[in-house]
Coordinates of C-alpha atoms in Angstrom, one line a residue:
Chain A
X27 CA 88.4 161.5 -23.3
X28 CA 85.8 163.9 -24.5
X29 CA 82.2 163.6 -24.4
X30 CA 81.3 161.9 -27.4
X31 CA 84.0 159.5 -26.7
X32 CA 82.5 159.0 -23.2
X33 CA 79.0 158.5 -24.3
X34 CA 80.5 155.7 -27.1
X35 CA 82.2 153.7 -24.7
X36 CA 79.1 153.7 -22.5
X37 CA 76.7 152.9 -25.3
X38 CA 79.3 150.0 -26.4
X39 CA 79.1 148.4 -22.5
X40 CA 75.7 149.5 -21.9
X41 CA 74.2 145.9 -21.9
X42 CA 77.1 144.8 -19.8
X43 CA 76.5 147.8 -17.5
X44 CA 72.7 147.1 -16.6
X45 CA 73.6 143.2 -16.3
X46 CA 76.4 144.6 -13.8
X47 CA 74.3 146.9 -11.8
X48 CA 71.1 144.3 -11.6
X49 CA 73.7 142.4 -9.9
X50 CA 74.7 145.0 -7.7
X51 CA 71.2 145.8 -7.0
X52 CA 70.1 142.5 -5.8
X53 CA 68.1 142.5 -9.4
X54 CA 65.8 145.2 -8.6
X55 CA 64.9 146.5 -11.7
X56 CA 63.7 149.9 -11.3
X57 CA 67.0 150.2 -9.1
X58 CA 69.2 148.8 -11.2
X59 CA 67.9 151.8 -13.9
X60 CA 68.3 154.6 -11.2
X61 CA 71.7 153.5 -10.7
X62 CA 72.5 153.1 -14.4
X63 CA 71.4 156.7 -14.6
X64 CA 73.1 158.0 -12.3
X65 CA 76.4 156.1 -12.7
X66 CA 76.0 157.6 -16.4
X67 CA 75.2 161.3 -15.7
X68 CA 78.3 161.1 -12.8
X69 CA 80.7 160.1 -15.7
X70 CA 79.6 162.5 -18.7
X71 CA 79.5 165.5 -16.0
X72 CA 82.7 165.1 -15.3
X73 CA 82.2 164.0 -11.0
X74 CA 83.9 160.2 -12.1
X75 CA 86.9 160.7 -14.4
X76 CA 88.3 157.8 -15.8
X77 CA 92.5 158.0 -15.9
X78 CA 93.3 155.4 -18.0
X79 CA 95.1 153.1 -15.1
X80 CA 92.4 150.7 -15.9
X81 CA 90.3 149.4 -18.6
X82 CA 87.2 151.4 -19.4
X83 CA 84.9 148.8 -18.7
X84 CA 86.6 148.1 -15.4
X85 CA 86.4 151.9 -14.6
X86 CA 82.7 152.1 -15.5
X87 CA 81.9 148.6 -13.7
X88 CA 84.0 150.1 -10.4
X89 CA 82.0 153.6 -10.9
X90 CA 78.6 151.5 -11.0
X91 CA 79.3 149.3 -8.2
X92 CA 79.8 152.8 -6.0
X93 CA 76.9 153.9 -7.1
X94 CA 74.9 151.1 -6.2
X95 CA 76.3 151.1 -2.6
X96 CA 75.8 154.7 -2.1
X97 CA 72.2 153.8 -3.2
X98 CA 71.9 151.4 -0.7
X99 CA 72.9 153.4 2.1
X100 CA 70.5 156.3 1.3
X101 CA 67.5 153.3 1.0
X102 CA 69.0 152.5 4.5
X103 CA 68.9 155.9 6.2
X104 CA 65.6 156.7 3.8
X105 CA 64.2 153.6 6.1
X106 CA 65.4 154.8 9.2
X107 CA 63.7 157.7 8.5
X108 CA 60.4 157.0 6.9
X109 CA 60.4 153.2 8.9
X110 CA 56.5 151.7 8.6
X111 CA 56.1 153.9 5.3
X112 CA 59.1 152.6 3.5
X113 CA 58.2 149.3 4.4
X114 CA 54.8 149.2 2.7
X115 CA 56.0 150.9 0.0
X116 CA 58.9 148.2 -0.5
X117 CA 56.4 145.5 -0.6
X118 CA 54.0 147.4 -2.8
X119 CA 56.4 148.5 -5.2
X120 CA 59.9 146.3 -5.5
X121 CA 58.5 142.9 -4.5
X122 CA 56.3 142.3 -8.3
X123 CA 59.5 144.2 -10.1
X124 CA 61.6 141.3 -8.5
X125 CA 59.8 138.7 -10.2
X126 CA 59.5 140.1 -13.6
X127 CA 63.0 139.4 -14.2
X128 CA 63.9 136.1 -14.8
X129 CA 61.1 134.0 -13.9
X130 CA 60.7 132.4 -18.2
X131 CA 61.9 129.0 -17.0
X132 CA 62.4 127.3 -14.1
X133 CA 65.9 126.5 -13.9
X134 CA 66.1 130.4 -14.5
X135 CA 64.3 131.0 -11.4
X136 CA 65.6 128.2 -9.6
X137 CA 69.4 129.9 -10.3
X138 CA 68.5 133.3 -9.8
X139 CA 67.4 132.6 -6.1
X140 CA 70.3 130.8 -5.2
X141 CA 72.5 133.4 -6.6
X142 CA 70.9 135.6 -4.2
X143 CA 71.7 133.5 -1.3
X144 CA 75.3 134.2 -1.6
X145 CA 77.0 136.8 0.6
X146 CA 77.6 140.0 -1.9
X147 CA 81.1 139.6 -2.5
X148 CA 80.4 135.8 -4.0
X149 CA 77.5 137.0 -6.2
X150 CA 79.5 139.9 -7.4
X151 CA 82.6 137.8 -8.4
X152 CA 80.9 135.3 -9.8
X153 CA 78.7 137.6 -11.8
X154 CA 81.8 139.5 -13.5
X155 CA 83.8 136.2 -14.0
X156 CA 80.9 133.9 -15.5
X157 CA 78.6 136.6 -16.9
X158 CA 81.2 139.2 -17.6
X159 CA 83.5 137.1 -18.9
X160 CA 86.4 138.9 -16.4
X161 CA 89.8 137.4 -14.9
X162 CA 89.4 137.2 -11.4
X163 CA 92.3 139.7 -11.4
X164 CA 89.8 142.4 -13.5
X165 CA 86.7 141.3 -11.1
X166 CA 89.2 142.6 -7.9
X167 CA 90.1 145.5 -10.0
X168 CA 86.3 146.4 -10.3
X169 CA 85.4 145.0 -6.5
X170 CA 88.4 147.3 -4.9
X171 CA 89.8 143.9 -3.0
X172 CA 92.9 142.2 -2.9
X173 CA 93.3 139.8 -5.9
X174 CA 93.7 137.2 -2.8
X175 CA 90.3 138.2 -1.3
X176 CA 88.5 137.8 -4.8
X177 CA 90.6 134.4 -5.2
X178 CA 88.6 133.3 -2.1
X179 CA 85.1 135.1 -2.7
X180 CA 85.2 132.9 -6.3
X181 CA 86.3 129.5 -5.0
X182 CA 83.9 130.0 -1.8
X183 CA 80.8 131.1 -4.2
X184 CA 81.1 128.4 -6.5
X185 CA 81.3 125.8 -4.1
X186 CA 78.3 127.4 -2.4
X187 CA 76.2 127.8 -5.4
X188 CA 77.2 124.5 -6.9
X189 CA 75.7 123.2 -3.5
X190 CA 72.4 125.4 -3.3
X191 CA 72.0 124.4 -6.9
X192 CA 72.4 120.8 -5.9
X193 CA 69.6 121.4 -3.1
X194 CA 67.2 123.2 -5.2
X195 CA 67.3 119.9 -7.5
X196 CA 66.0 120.8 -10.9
X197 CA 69.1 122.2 -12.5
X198 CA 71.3 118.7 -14.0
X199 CA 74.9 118.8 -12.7
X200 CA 76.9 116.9 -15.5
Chain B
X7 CA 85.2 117.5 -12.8
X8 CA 85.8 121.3 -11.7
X9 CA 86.1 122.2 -15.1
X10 CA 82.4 120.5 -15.9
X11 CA 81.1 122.4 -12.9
X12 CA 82.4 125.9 -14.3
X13 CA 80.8 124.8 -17.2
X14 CA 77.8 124.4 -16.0
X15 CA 77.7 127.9 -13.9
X16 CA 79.0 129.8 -16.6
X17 CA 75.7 128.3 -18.8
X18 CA 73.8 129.4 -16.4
X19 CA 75.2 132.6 -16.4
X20 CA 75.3 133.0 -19.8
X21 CA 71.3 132.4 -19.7
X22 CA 71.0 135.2 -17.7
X23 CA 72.7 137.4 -19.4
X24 CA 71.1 136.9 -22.6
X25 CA 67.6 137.4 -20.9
X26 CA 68.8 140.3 -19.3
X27 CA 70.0 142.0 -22.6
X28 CA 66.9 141.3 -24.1
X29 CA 65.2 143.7 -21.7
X30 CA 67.8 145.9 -21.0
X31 CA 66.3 149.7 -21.5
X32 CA 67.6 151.2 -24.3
X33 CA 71.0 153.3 -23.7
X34 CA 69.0 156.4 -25.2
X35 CA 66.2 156.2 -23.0
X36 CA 68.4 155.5 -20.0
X37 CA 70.3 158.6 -20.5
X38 CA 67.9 160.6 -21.9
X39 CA 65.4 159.5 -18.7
X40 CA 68.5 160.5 -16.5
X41 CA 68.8 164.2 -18.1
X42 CA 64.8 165.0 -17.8
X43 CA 64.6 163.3 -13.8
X44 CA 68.0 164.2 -12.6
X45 CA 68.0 162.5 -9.8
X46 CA 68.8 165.3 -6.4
X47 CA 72.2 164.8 -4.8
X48 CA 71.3 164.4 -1.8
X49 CA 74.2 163.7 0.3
X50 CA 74.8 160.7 3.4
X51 CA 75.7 163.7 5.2
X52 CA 74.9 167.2 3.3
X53 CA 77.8 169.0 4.2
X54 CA 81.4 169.0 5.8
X55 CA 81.1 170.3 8.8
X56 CA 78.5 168.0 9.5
X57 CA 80.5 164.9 8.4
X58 CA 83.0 166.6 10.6
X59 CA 81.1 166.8 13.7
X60 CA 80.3 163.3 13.6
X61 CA 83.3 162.0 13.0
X62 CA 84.2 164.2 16.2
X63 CA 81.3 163.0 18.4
X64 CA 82.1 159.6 17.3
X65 CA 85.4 159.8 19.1
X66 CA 84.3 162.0 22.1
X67 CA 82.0 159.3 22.3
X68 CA 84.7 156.4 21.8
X69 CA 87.2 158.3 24.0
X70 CA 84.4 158.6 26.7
X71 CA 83.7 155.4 26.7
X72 CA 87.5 154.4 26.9
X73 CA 87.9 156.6 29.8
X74 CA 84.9 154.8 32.0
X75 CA 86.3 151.1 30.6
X76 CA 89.7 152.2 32.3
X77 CA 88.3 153.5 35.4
X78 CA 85.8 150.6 36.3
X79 CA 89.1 148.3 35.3
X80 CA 91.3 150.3 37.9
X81 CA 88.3 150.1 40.3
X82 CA 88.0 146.7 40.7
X83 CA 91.4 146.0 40.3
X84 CA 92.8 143.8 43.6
X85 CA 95.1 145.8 45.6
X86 CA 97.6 144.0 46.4
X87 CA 100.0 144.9 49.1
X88 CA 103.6 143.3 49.7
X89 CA 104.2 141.4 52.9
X90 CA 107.2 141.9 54.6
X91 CA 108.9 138.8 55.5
X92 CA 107.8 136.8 58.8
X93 CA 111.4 137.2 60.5
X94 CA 110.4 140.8 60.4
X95 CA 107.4 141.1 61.7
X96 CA 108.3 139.2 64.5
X97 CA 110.9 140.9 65.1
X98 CA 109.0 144.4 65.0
X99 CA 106.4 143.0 67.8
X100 CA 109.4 142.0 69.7
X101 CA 110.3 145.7 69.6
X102 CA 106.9 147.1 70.3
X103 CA 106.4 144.8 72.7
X104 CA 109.6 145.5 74.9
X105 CA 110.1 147.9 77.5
X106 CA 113.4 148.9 79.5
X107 CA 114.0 148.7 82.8
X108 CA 113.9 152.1 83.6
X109 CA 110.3 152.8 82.1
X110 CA 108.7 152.9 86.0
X111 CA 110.9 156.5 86.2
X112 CA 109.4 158.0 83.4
X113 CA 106.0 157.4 85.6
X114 CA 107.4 159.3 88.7
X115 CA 107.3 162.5 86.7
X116 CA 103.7 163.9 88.4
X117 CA 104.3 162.4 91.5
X118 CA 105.7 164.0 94.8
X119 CA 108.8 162.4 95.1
X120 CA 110.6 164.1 98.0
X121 CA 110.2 162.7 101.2
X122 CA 109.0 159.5 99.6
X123 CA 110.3 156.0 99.0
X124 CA 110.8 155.8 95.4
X125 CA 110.6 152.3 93.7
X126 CA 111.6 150.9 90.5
X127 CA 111.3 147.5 88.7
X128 CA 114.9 146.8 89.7
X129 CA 114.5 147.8 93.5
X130 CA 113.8 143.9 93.8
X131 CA 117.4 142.7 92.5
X132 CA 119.1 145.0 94.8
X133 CA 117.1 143.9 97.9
X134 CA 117.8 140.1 96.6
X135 CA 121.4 140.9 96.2
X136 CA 121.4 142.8 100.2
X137 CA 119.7 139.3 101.7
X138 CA 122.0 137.0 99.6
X139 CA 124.7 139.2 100.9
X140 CA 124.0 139.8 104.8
X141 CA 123.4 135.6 104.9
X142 CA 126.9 135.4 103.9
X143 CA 128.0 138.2 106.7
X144 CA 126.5 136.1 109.2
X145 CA 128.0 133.1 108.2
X146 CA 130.9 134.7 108.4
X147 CA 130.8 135.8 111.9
X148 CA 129.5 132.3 113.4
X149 CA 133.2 131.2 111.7

């Protein structure tokens, strides 16, 4: 696939994408970006190739999801390094980004911190089955786990967020 | 009932997503944004033979540590010895314990022994046997 052909398949899932890497990065915003960025420049210079074994947006969704964990462990070693600075800085900066997300109603809200109770592997299948509209075959595909592994992430999520949801009250439950 | 449930979720889910398109960046700006700040590369570990020497000081280390696991194991390990059997070691202080008739000669070795009355443990059953003997004699010669 050339590069024009690269850059319309990414413009086509590019709303899907930053939904997927908000996900992935806890719904930081200004992360989520850097990681979009990042993911995109990695695939139009040639560093990710996409093969064709999978579908694109499984491919791109896979590519992002690396991305954001590589992200994650430079933020870790970053903190290591730079410890009490990084820790003001994190408050100061990536706490008010947080919140300007999704706070327009309350049931919004309400959802969005319970979906960030789950372990990782929950919130990320759940995200790419429910908001993605994936199989739970294509969300393993995109995770890198067993199709049995996501089988158990999904069922264990939903019961989990069906139950946090049922604490937080607000949200009806027909 | 399940089916309501996943109904539910994916609404919620579906909420969110149409939020979160509504302030998505545009795709322009995103990858225009990522040509102008390319963000540096800057490796976990910068280069290979760095990611190589901690991958080998990770398994001196593990090996190391392996190694002093084993020993202290092997140190306080009970020692255990295996006991003969009691018949034998009664019969092996029997052994050590006896001593022949004739030991009192080996003893004679330093000492002068011409011209001087030797004696030995079994000196006493001969001179038993001569009195035994010499009663008989005279008993015979009163007949």
């Amino acid at each position: 696939m050339d590069e024009s052909g690269l850059r319309a398949q990414l413009e086509q899932h590019h709303p899907a994408s930053y939904g997927w890497a908000l996900s992935c990065c806890s719904r930081h915003v200004a992360e989520a970006e850097d990681v979009l960025q990042t993911a995109y420049l990695k695939i139009l210079d040639g560093r990710a190739r996409y093969d064709g074994r999978a579908a694109f947006k499984t491919w791109l969704f896979s590519v992002i999801r690396n991305t954001a964990a590589d992200e994650r462990r430079r933020g870790w070693l970053r903190h290591l390094r730079l410890a009490g600075y990084q820790q003001e800085r994190a408050q100061d900066v990536h706490l008010p980004e947080r919140g300007a997300g999704l706070e327009q109603t309350e049931q919004a809200r309400t959802f969005r911190e319970a979906l960030g109770k789950l372990p990782r592997r929950q919130r990320e299948v759940l995200h790419l089955v429910f908001y993605q509209d994936m199989t739970v075959e294509e969300a393993a595909g995109t995770m890198g786990v067993s199709l049995g592994s996501a089988r158990t992430h999904y069922e264990r999520g939903k019961a989990r967020l069906r139950t946090l949801l049922k604490h937080a009250g607000p949200i009806d439950h027909d | 009932m399940t089916d309501q449930n996943d109904n539910k979720l994916r609404q919620l889910f579906q909420e969110q997503r149409r939020t979160d398109a509504q302030r998505a960046p545009a795709f322009d700006r995103v990858l225009r944004d990522a040509r102008r700040v390319r963000p540096v590369e800057t490796p976990v570990f910068p280069m290979v033979w760095l990611r190589l020497a901690a991958a080998a000081l990770l398994l001196a280390a593990l090996g190391v540590s392996l190694a002093v696991i084993h020993a202290r194991r092997r140190e306080t390990m009970p020692v255990t010895v295996a006991m003969p059997p009691a018949e034998d070691t009664q019969q092996w202080s029997a052994l050590s314990n006896w001593s022949a008739p004739t030991d009192g000669l080996l003893t004679l070795s330093s000492t002068a022994v011409w011209g001087s009355k030797i004696t030995t443990p079994t000196d006493t059953l001969i001179e038993s046997t001569n009195e035994t003997g010499s009663s008989q004699s005279d008993e015979r010669g009163t007949l």
